[in-house]
mmCIF file of C-alpha atoms and ligand atoms in Angstrom:
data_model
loop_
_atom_site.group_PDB
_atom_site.id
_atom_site.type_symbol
_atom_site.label_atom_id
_atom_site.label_comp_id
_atom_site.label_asym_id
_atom_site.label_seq_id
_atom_site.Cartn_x
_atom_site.Cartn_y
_atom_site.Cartn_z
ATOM 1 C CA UNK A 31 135.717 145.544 75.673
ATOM 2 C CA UNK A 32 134.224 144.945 72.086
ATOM 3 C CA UNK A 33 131.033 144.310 71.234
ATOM 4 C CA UNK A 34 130.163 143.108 67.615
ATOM 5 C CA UNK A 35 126.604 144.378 66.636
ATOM 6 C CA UNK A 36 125.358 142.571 64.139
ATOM 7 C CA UNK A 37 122.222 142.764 61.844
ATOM 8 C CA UNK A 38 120.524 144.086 58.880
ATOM 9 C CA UNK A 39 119.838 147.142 59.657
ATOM 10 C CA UNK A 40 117.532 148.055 56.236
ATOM 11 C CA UNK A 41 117.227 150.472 57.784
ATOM 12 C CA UNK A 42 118.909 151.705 61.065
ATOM 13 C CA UNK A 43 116.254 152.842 63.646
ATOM 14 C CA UNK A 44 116.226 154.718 66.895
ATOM 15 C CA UNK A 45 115.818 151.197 68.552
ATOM 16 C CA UNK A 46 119.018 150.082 67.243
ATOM 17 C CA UNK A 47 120.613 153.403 67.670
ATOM 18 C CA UNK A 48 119.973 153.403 71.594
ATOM 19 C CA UNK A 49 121.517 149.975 71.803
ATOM 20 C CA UNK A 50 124.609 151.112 70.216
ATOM 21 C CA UNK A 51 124.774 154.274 72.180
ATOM 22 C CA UNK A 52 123.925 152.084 75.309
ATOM 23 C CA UNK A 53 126.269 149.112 74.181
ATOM 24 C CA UNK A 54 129.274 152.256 73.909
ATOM 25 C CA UNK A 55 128.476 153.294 77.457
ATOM 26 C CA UNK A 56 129.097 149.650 78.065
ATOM 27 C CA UNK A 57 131.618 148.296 76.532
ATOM 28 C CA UNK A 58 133.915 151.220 75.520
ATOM 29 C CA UNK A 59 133.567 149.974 71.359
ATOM 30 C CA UNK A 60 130.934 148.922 69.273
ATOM 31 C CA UNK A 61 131.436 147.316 65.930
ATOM 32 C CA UNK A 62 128.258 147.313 64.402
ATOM 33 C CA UNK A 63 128.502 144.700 61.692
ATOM 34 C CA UNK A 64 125.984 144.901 58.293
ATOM 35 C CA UNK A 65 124.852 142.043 56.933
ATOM 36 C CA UNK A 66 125.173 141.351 52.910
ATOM 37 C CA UNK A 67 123.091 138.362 52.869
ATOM 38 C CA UNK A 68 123.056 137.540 48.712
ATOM 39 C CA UNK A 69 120.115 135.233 49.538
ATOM 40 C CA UNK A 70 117.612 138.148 51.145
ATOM 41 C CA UNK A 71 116.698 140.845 48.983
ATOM 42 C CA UNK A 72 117.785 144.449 51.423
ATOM 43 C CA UNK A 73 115.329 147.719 50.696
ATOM 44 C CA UNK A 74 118.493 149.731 50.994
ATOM 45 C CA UNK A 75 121.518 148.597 49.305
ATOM 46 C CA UNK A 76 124.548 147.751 51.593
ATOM 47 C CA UNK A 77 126.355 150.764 50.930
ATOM 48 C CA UNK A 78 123.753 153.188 51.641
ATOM 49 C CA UNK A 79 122.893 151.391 55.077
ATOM 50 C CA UNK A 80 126.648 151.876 55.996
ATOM 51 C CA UNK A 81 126.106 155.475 54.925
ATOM 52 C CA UNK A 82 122.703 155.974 57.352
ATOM 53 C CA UNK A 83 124.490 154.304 60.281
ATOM 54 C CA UNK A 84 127.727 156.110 59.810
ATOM 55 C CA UNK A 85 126.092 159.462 59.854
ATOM 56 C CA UNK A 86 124.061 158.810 62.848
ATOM 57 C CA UNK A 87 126.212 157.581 64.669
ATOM 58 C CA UNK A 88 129.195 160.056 64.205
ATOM 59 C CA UNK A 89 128.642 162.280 67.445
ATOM 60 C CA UNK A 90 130.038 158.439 68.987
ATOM 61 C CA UNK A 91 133.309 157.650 69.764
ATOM 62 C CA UNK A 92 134.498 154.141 69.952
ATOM 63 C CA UNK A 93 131.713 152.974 66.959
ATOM 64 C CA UNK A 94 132.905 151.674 63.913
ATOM 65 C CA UNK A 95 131.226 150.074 60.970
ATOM 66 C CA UNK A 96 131.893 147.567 58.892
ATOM 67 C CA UNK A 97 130.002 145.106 56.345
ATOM 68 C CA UNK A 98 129.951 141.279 56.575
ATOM 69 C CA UNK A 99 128.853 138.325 54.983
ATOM 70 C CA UNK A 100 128.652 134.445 56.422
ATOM 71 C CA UNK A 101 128.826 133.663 59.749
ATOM 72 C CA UNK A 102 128.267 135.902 62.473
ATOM 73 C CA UNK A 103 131.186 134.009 64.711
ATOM 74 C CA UNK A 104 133.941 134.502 61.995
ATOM 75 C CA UNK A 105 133.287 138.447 61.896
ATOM 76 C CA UNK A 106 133.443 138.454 65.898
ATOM 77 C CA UNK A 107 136.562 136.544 65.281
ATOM 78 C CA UNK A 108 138.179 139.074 62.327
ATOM 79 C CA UNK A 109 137.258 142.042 64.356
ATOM 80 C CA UNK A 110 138.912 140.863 67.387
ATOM 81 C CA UNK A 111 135.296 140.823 69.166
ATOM 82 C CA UNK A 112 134.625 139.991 72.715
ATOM 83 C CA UNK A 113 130.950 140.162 72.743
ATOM 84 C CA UNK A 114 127.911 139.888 70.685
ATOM 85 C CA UNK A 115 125.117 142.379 71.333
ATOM 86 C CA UNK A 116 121.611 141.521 70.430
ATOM 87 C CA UNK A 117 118.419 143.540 71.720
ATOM 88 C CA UNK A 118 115.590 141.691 72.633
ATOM 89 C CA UNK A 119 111.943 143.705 72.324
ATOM 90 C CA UNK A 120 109.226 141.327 72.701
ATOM 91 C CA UNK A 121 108.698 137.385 73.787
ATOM 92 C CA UNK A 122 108.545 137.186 69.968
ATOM 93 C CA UNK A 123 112.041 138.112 69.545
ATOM 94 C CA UNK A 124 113.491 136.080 72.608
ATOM 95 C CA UNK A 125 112.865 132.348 71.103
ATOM 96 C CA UNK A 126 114.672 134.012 67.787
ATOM 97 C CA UNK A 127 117.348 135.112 69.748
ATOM 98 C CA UNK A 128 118.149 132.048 71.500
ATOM 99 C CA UNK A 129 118.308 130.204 69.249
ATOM 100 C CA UNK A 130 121.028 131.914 67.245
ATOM 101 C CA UNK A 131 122.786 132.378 70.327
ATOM 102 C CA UNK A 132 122.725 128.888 71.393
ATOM 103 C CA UNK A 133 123.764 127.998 67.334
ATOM 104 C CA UNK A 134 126.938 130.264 67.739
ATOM 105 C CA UNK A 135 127.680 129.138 71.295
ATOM 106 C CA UNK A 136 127.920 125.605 69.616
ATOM 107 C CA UNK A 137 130.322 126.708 66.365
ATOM 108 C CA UNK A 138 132.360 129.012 69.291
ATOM 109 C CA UNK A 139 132.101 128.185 72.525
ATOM 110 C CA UNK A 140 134.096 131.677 73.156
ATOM 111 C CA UNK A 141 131.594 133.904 72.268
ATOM 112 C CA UNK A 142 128.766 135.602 74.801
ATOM 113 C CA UNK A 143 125.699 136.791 73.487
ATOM 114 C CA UNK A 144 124.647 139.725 75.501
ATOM 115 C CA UNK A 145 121.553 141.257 75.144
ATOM 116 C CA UNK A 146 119.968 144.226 76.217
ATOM 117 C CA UNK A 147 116.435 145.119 76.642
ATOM 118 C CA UNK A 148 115.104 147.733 74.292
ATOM 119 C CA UNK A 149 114.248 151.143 75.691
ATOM 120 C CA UNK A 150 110.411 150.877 76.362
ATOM 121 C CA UNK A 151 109.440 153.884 74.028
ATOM 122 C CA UNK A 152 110.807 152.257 71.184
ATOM 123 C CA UNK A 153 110.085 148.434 71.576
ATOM 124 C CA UNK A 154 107.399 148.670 69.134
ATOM 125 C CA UNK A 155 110.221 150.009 66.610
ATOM 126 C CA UNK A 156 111.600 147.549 64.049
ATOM 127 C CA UNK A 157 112.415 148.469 60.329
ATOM 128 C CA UNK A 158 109.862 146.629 58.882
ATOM 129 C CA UNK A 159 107.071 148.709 60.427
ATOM 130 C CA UNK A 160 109.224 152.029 59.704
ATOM 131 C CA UNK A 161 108.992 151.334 56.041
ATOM 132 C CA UNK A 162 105.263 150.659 55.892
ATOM 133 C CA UNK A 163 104.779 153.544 57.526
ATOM 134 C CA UNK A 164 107.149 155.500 55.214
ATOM 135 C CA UNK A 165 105.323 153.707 52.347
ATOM 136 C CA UNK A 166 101.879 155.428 53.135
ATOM 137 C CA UNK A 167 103.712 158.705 53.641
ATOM 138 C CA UNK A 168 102.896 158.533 58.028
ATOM 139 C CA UNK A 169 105.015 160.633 60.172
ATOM 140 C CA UNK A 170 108.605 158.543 60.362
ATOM 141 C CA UNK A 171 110.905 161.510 62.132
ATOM 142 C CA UNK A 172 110.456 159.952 65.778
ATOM 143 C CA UNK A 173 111.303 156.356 64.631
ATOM 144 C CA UNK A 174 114.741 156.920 62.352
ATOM 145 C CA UNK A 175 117.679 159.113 62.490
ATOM 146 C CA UNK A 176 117.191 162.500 59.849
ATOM 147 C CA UNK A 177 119.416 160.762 57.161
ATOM 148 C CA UNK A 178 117.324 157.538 57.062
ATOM 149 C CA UNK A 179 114.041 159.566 57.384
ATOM 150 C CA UNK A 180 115.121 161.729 53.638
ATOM 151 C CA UNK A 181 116.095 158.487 52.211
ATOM 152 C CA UNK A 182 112.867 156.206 52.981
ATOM 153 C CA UNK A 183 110.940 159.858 51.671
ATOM 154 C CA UNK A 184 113.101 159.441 48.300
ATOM 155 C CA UNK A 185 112.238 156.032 48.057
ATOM 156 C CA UNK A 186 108.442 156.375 48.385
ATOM 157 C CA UNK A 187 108.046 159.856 47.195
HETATM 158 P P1 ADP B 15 118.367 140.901 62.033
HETATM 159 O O1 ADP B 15 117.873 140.731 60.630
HETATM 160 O O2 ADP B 15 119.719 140.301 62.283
HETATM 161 O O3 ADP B 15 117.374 140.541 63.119
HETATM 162 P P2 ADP B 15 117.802 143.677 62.618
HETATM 163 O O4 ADP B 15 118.436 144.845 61.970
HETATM 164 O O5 ADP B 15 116.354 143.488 62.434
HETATM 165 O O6 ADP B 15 118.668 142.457 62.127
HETATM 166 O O7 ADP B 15 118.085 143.726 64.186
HETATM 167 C C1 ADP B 15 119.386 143.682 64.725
HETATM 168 C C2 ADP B 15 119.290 143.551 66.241
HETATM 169 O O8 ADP B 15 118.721 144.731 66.786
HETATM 170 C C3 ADP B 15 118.400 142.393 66.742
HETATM 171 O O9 ADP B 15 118.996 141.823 67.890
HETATM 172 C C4 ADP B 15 117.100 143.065 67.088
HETATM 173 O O10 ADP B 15 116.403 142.352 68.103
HETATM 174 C C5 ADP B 15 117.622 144.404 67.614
HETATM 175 N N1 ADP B 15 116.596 145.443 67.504
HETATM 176 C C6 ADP B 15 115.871 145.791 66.429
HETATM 177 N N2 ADP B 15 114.996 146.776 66.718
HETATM 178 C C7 ADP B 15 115.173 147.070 68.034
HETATM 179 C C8 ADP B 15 114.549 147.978 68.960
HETATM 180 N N3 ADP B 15 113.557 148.770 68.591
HETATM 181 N N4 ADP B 15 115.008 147.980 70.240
HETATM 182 C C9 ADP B 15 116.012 147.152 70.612
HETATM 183 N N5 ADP B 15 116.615 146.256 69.817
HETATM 184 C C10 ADP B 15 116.216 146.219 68.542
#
């Protein structure tokens, strides 16, 4: 099966790493899809956050990534998608979650969500907190992948 993994991804964590490694083991193909939302202003531009995820995610087979823009139900339907993965981390994340899986169940009925549960040692990870941390010059090596880690010390440094 595919599985289309979308989100932002500014920038790509170890908590959205596992999930793709998990979602591989899974499915057999991940497509993990990068937002360019014009309207939300990205830390990273687009082309460097395909850069971070395709390098860490390189020792994968069946992972591909790609770039989209407008509705999350018309990439699943380009790519060919069975499947959208989401991760869920916290309460605070499941009312976000259903609701945008509920919203694309109604524009495509065809379309399961599937979520998985994060890994426990990194449900406090999200990429938000990674860059505040980066900002203040804190330890960031067991939150992102080596190649995000040099790039959030270029940007604060
Ligand atoms: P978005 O802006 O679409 O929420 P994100 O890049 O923040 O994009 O997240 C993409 C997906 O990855 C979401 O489903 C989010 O819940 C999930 N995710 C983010 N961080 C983690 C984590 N540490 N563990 C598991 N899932 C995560």
């Amino acid at each position: 099966m595919r599985a289309l993994y979308p989100g932002s991804f500014d920038p790509l964590t170890f908590g959205h790493l596992d999930l793709i490694e998990r979602g591989c083991s899974l499915f057999g193909e991940v497509i993990v899809a990068v937002l360019e939302n014009p309207s939300k202003s990205a830390t990273f531009p687009l082309s460097q956050r395909l850069d971070q995820i395709k390098a860490a995610t390189k020792h994968l087979n069946g992972v591909e990534v790609i770039s989209f823009d407008g509705l999350t139900v018309n990439c699943a339907h380009q790519t060919k998608a069975d499947l959208i993965l989401r991760g869920l981390r916290a309460m605070s994340d499941f009312e976000y979650e259903l609701q945008i899986a509920h919203t694309n169940r109604t524009l495509a009925a065809d379309f399961e969500t599937v979520f998985l549960a994060t890994a426990a040692h990194h449900s406090f990870l999200s990429s938000s907190v990674v860059k505040e941390v980066a900002r203040f010059g804190g330890k960031i090596d067991h939150m992102v992948p080596e190649e995000v880690a040099e790039d959030l010390r270029t940007l604060f440094n």
